[in-house]
PDB file of C-alpha atoms in Angstrom:
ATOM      1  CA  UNK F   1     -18.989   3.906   8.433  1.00 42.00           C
ATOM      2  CA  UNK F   2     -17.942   0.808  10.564  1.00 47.00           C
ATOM      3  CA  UNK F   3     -21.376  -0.814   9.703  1.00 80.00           C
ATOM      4  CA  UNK F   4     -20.782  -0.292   6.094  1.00 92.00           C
ATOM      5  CA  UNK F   5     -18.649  -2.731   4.191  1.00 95.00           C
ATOM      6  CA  UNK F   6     -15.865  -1.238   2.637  1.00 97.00           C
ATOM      7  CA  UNK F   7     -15.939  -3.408  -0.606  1.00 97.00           C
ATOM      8  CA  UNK F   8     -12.855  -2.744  -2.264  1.00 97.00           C
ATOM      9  CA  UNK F   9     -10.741  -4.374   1.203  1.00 97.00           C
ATOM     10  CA  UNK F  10     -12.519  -7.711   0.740  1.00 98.00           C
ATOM     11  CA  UNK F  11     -10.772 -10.326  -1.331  1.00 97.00           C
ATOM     12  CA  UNK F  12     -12.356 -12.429  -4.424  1.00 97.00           C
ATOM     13  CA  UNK F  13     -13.501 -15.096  -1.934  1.00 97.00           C
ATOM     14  CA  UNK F  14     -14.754 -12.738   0.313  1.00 98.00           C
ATOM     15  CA  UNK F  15     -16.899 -10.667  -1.980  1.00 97.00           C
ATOM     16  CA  UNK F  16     -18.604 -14.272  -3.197  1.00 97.00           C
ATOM     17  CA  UNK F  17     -18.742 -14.643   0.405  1.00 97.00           C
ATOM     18  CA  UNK F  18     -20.648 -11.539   0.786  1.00 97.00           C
ATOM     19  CA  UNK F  19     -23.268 -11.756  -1.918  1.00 96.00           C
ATOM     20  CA  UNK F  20     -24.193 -14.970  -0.800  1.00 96.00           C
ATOM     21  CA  UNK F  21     -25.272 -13.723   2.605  1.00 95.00           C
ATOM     22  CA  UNK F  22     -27.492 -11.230   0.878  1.00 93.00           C
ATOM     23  CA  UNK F  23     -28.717 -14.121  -0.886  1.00 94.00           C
ATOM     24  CA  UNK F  24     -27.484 -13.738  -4.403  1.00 95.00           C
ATOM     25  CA  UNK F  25     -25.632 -15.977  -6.207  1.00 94.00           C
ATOM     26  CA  UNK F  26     -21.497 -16.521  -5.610  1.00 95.00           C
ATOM     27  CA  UNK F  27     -21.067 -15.044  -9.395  1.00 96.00           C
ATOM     28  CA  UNK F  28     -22.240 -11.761  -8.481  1.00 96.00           C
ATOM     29  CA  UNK F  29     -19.504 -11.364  -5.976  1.00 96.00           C
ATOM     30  CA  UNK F  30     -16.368 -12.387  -8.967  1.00 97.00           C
ATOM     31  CA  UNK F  31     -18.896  -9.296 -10.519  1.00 97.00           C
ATOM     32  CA  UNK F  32     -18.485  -6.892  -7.920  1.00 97.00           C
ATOM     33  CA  UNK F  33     -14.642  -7.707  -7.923  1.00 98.00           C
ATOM     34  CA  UNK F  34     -14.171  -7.217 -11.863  1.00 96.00           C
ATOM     35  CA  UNK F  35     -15.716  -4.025 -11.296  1.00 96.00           C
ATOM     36  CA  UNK F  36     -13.464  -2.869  -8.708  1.00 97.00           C
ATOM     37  CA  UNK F  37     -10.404  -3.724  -9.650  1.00 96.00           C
ATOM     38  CA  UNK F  38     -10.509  -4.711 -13.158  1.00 95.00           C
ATOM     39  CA  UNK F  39     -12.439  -1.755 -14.633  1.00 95.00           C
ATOM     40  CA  UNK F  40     -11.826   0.099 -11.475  1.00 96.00           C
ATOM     41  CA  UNK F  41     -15.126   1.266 -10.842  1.00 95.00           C
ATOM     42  CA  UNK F  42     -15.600   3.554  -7.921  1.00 94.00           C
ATOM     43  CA  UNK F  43     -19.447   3.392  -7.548  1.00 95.00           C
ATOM     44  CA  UNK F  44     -21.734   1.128  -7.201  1.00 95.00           C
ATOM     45  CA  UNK F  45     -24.489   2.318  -9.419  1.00 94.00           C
ATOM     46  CA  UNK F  46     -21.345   2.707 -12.395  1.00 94.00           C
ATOM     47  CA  UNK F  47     -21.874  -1.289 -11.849  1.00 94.00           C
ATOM     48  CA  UNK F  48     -24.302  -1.542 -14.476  1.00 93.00           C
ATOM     49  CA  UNK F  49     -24.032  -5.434 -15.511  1.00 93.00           C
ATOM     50  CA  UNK F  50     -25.235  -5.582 -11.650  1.00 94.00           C
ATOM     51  CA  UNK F  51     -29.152  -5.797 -11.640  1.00 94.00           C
ATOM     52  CA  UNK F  52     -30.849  -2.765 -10.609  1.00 94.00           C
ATOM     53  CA  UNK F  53     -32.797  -4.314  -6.977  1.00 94.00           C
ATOM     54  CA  UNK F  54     -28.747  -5.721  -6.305  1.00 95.00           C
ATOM     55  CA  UNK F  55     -27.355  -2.517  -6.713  1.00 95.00           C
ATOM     56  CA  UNK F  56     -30.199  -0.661  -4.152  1.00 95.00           C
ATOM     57  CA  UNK F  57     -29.004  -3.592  -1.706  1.00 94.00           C
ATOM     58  CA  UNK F  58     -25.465  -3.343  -1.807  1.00 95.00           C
ATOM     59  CA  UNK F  59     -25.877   0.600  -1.351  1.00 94.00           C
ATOM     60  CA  UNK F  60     -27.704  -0.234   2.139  1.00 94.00           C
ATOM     61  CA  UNK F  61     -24.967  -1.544   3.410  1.00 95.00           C
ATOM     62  CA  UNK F  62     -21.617  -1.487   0.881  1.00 96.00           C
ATOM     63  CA  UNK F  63     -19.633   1.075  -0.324  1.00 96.00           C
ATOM     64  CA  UNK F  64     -16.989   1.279  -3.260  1.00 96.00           C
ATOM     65  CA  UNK F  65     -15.109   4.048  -2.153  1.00 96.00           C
ATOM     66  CA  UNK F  66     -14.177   6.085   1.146  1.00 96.00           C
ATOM     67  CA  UNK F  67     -10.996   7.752  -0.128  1.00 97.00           C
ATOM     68  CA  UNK F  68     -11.295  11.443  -1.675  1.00 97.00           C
ATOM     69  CA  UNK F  69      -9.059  13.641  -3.060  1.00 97.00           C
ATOM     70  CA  UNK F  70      -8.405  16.535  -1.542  1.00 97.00           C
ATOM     71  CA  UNK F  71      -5.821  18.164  -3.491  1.00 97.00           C
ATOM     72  CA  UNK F  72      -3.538  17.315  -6.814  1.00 96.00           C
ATOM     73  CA  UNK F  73      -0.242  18.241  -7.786  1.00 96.00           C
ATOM     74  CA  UNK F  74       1.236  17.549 -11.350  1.00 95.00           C
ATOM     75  CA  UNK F  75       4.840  18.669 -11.829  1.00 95.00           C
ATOM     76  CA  UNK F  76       6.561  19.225 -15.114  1.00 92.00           C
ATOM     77  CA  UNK F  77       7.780  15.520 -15.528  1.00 92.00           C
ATOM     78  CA  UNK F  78       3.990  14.072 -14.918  1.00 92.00           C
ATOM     79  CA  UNK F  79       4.698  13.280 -11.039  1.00 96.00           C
ATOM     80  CA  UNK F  80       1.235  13.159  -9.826  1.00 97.00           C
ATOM     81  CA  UNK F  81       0.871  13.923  -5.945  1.00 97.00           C
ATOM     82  CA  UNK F  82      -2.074  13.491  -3.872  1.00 97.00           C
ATOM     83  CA  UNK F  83      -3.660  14.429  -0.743  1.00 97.00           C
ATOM     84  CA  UNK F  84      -6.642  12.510  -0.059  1.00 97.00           C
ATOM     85  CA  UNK F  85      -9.219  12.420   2.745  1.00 97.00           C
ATOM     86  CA  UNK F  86     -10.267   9.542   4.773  1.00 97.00           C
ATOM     87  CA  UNK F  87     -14.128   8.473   5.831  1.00 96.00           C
ATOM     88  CA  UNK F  88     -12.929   9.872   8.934  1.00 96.00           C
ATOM     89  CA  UNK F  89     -11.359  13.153   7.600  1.00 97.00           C
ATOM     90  CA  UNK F  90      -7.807  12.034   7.936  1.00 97.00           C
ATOM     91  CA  UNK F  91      -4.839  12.688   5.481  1.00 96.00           C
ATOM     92  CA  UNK F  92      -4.002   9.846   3.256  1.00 97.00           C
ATOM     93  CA  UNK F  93      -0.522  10.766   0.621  1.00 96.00           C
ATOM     94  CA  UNK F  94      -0.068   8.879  -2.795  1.00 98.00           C
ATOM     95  CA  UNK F  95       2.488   9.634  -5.287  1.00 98.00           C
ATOM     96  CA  UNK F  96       2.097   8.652  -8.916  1.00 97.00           C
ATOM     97  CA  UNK F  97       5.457   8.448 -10.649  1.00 96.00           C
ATOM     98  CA  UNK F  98       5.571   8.118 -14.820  1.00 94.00           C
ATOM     99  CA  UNK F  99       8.394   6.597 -16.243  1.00 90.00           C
ATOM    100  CA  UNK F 100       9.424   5.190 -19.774  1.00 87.00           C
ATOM    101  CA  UNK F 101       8.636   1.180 -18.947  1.00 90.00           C
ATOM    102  CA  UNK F 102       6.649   1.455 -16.056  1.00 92.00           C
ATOM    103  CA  UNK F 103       4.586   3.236 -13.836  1.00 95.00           C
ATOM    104  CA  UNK F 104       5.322   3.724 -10.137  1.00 97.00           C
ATOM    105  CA  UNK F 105       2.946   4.333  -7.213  1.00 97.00           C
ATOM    106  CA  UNK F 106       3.875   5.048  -3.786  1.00 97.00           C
ATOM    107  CA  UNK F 107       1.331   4.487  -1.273  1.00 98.00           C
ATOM    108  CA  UNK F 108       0.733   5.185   2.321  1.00 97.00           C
ATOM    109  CA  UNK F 109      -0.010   2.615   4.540  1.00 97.00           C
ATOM    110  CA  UNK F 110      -0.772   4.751   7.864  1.00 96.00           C
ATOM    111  CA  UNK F 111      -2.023   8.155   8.402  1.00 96.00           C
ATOM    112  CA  UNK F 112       0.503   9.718  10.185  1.00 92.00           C
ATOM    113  CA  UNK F 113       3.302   8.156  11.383  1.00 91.00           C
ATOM    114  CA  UNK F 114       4.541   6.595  15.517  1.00 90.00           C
ATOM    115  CA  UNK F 115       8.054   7.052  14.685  1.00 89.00           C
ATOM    116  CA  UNK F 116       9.436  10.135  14.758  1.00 86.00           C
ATOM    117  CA  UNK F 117      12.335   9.934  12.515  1.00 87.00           C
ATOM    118  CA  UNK F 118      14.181  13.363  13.157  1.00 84.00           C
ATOM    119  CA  UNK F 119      14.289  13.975   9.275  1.00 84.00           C
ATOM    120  CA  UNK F 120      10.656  13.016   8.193  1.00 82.00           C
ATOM    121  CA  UNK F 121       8.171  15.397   7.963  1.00 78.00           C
ATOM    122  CA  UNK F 122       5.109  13.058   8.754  1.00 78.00           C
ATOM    123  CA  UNK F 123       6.528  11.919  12.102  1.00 74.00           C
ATOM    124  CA  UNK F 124       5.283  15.467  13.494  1.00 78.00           C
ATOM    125  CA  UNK F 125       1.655  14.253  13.089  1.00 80.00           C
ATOM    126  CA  UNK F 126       2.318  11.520  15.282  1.00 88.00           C
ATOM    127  CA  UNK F 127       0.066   8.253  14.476  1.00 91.00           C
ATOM    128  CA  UNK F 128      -3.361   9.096  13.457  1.00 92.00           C
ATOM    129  CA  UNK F 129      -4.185   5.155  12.415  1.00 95.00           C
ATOM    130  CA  UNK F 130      -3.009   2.828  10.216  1.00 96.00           C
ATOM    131  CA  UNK F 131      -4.818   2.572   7.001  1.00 98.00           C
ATOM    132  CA  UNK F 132      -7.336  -0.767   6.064  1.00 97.00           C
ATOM    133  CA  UNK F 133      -6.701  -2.855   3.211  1.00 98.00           C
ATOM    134  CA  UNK F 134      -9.402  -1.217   1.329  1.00 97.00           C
ATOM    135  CA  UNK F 135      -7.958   1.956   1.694  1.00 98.00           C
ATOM    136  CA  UNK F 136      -4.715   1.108   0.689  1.00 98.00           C
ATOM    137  CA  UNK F 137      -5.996  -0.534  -2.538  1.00 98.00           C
ATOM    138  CA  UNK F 138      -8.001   2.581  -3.173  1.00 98.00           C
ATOM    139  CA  UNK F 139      -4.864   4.663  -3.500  1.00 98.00           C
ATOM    140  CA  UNK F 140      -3.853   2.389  -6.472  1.00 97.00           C
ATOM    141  CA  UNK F 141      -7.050   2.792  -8.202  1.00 97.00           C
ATOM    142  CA  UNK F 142      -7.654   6.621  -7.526  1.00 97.00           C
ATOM    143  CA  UNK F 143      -4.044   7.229  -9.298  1.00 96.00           C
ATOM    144  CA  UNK F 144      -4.213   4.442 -11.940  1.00 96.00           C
ATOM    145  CA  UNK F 145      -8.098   6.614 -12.748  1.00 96.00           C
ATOM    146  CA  UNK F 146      -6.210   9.896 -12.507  1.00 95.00           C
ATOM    147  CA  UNK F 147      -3.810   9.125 -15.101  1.00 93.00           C
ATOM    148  CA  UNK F 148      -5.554   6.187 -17.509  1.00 92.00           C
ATOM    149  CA  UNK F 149      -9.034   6.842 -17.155  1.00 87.00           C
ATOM    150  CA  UNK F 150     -11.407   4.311 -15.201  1.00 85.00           C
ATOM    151  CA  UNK F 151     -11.807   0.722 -17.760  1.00 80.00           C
ATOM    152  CA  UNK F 152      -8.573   1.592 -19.552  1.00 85.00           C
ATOM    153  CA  UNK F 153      -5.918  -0.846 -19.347  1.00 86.00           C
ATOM    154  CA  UNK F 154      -2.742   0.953 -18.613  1.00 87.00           C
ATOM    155  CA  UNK F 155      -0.189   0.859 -21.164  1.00 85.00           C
ATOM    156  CA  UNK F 156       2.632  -0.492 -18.863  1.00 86.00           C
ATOM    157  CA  UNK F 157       3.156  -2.349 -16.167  1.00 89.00           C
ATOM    158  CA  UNK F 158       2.917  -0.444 -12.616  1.00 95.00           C
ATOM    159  CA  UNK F 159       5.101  -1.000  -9.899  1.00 96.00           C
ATOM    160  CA  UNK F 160       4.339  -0.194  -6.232  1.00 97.00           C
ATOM    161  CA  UNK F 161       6.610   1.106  -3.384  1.00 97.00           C
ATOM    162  CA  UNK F 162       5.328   0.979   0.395  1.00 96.00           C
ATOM    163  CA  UNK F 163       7.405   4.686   0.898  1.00 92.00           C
ATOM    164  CA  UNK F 164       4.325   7.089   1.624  1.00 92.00           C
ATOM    165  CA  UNK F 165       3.643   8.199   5.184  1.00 93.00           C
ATOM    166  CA  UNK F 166       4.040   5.089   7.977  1.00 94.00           C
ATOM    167  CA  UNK F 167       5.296   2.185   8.789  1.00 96.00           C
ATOM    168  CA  UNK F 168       4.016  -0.661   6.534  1.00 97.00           C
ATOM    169  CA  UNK F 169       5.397  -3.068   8.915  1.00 97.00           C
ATOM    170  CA  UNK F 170       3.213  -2.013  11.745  1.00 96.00           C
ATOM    171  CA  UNK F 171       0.116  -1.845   9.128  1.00 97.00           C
ATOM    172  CA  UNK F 172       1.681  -5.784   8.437  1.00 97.00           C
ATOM    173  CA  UNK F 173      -1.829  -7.297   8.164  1.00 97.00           C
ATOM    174  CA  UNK F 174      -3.992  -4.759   6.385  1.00 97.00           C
ATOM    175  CA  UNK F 175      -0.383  -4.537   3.857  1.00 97.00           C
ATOM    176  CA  UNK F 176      -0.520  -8.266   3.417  1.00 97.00           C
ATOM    177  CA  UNK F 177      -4.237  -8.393   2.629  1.00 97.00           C
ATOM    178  CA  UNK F 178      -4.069  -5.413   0.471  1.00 98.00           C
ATOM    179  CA  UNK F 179      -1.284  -6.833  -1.679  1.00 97.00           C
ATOM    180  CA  UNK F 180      -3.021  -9.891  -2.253  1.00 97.00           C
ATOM    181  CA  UNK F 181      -6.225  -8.756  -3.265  1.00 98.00           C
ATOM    182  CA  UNK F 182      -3.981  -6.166  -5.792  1.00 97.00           C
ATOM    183  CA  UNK F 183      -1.975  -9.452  -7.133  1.00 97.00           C
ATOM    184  CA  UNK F 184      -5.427 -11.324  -7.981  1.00 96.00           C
ATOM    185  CA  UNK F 185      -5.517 -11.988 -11.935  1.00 95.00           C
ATOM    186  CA  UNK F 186      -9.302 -10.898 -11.838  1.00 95.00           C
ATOM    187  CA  UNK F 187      -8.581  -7.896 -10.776  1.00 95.00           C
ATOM    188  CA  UNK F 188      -5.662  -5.431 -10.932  1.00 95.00           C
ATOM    189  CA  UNK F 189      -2.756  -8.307 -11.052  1.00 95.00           C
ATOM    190  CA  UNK F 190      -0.024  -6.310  -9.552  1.00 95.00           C
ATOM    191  CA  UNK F 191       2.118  -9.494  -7.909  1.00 94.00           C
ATOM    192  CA  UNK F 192       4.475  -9.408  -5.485  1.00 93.00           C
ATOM    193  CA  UNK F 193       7.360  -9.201  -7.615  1.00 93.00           C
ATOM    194  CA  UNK F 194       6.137  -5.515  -8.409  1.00 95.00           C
ATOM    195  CA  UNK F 195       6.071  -4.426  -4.777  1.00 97.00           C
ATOM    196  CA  UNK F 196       8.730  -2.867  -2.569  1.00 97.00           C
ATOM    197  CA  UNK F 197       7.727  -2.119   1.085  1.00 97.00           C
ATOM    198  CA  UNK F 198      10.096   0.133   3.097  1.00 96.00           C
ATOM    199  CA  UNK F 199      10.489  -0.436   6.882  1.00 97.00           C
ATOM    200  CA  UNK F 200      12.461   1.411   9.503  1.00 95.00           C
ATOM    201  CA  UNK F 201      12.664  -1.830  11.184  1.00 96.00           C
ATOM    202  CA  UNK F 202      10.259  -3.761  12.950  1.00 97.00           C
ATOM    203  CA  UNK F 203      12.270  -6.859  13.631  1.00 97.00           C
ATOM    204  CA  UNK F 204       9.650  -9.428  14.475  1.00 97.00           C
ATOM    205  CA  UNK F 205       7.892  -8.227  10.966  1.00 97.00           C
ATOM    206  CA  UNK F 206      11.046  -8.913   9.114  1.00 97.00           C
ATOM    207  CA  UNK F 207      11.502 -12.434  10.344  1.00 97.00           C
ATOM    208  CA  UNK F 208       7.848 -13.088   9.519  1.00 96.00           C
ATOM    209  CA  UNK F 209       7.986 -11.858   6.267  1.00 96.00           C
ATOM    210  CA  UNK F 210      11.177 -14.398   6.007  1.00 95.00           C
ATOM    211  CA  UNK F 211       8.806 -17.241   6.240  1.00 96.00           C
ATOM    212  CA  UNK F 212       5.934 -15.911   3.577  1.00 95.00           C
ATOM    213  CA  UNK F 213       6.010 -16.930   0.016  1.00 90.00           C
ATOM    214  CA  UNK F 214       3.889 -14.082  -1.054  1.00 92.00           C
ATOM    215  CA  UNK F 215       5.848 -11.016  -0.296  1.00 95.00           C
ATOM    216  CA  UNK F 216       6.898  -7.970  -1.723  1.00 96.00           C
ATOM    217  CA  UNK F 217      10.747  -7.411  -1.855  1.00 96.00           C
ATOM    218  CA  UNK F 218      11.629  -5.421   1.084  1.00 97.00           C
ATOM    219  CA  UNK F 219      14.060  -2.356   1.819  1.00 97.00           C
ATOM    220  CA  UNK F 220      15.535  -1.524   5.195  1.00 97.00           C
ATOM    221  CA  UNK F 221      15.870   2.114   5.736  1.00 95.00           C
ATOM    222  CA  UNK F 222      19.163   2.744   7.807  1.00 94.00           C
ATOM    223  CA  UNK F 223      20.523   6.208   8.082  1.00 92.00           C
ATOM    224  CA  UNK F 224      23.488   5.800  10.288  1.00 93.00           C
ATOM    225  CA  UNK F 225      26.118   3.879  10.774  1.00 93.00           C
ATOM    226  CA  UNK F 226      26.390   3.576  14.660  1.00 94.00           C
ATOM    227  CA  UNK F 227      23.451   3.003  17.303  1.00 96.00           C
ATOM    228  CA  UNK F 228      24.426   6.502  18.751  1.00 95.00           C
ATOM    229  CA  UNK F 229      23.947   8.109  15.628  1.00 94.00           C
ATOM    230  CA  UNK F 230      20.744   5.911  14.807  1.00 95.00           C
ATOM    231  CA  UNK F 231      18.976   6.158  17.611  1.00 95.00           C
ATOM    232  CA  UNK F 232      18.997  10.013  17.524  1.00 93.00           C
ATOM    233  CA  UNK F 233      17.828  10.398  13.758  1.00 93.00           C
ATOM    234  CA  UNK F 234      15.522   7.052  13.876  1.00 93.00           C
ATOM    235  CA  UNK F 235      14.235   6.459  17.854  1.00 94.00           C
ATOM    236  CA  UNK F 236      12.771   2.729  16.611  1.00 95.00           C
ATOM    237  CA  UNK F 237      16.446   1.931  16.838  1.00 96.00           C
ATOM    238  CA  UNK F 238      16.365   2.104  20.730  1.00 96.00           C
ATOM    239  CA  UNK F 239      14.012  -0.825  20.308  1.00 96.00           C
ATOM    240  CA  UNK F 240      15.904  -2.823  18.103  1.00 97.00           C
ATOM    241  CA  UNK F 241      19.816  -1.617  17.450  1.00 97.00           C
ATOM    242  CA  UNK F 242      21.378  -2.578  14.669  1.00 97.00           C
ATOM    243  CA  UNK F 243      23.048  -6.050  16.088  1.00 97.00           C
ATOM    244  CA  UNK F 244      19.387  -6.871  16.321  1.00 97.00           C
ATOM    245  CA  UNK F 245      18.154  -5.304  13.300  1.00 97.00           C
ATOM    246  CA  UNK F 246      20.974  -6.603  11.117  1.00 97.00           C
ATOM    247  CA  UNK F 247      20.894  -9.828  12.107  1.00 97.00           C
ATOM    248  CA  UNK F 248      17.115 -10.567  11.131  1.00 97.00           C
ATOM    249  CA  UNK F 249      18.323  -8.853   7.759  1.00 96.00           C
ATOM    250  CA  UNK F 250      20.837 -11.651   7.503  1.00 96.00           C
ATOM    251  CA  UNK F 251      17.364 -14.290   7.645  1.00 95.00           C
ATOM    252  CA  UNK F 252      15.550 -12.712   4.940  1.00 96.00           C
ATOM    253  CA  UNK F 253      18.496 -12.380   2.915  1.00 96.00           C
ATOM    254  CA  UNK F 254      18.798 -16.074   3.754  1.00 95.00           C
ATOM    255  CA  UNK F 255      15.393 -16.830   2.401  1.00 95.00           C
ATOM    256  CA  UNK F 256      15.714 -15.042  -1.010  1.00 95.00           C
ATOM    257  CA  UNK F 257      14.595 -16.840  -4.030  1.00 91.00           C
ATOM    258  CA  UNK F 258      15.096 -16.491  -7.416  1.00 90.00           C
ATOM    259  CA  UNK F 259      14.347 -12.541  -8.780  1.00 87.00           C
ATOM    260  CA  UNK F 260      13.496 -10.816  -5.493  1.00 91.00           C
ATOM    261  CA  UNK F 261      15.707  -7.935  -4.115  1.00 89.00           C
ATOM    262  CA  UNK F 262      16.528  -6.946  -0.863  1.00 94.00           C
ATOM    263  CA  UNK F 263      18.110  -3.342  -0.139  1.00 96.00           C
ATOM    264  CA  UNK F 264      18.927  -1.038   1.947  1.00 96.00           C
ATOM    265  CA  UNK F 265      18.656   2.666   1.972  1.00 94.00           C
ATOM    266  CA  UNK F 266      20.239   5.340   3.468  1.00 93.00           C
ATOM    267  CA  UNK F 267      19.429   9.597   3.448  1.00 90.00           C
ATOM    268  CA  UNK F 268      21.929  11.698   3.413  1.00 92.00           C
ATOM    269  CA  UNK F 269      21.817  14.315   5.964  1.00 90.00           C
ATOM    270  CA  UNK F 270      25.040  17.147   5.131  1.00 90.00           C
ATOM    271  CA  UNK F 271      26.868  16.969   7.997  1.00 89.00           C
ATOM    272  CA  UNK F 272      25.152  14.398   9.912  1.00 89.00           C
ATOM    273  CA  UNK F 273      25.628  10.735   8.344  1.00 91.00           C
ATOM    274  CA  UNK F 274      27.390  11.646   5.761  1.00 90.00           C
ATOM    275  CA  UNK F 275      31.386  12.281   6.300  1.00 86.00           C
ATOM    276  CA  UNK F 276      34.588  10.435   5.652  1.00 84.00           C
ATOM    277  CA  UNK F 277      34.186   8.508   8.793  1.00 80.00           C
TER     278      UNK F 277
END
């Protein structure tokens, strides 16, 4: 699988890019990137405004899809969850969340997770990898198909949260890439006004994201109110304590603009975090 481009993880540019070395004309690669994330296509032969000798090429040595769905769970208020497979047989999570404006999909952006918050039940996997760009695009499309149909427009717009299993701060460049390609107006346009990413965290990642333009809004997952108490639930904190972490919250809050949110969140544990104190 390493030798075989993973299309949906390469970016407008790239995919011209791409062609072009198989020596086909740029156009073919805007083509290939309609198809993906416009119609959502999921196969290359489904690419049929793609000649026929193209298609045989790109199937050599290009794929549309490596995700697969393992198992599906619709509950009674149309949450869709999923359990889906890697190339390399490793557990991906996506939630698909209906609601009366919008939709909502939370995505994973590792498999597994380094953590080991005390109250999540993905840190006892431990990392398995972080996810590519393609493969966190793919979770987007696989739900959007589940629930719309491949080539139907949705009827609403569709927000996405960064709250599935990992740390999309320590998946920062495969995240960045795959929220770009998702924000392209070719393709599925989901900009970064539409994206929340959820960190534990990762300090240096928060002052970088200060400095980007493109970014999603961001939400800083606390869960105590003390380093003693942090560091037992969430061991990241040992890392960076809260002085730390709080004061690069203090330069992205800094560098808000206009319409983007920053927040915090914080689980209730009975007993735990949670008293008068």
């Amino acid at each position: 699988m390493s030798q075989v481009v993973h299309l949906p993880g390469l970016s407008q540019l790239e995919l011209v890019s791409f062609v072009e070395e198989l020596s086909e004309p740029g156009f073919r690669g805007r083509q290939i990137f309609a198809a993906l994330h416009h119609r959502r296509v999921r196969s290359l032969d489904q690419m049929t405004d793609l000649p026929r000798d193209l298609r045989a090429k790109l199937n050599e040595c290009a794929t549309a899809s490596t995700l697969t769905v393992e198992s599906r769970y619709v509950s009674e208020d149309g949450t869709r969850r999923y359990l889906m497979k890697t190339h390399d047989n490793l557990p991906v999570e996506t939630v698909f969340i209906p609601e009366e404006r919008r939709d909502t999909i939370c995505f994973s952006s590792q498999s597994g997770c380094p953590l080991q918050c005390s109250f999540c039940l993905t840190a006892q996997l431990g990392l398995l990898r972080s996810l590519t760009a393609g493969e966190i695009v793919e979770q987007i499309i696989i739900a959007l198909n589940d629930a719309y149909a491949a080539g139907l427009k949705t009827p609403r717009g569709t927000n996405l949260v960064g709250m599935g299993a990992g740390e999309p701060l320590l998946a920062f460049e495969s995240l960045l890439k795959a929220l770009r390609i998702m924000a392209d107006p070719k393709g599925l346009h989901i900009v970064p006004n539409r994206v929340t990413v959820s960190t534990a965290g990762i300090v240096p990642r928060i002052r970088e994201l200060a400095t980007l333009s493109d970014r999603p809004h961001l939400a800083v997952s606390l869960a105590a109110p003390t380093d003693e108490l942090r560091s037992l639930l969430m061991p990241i904190n040992q890392k960076w304590p809260l002085a730390e972490l709080l004061s690069a919250c203090k330069d992205f809050e800094q560098s808000l603009k206009q319409g983007e949110r920053f927040t915090f969140e914080y689980v209730l544990l009975d007993g735990v975090n949670d008293e008068d104190e």
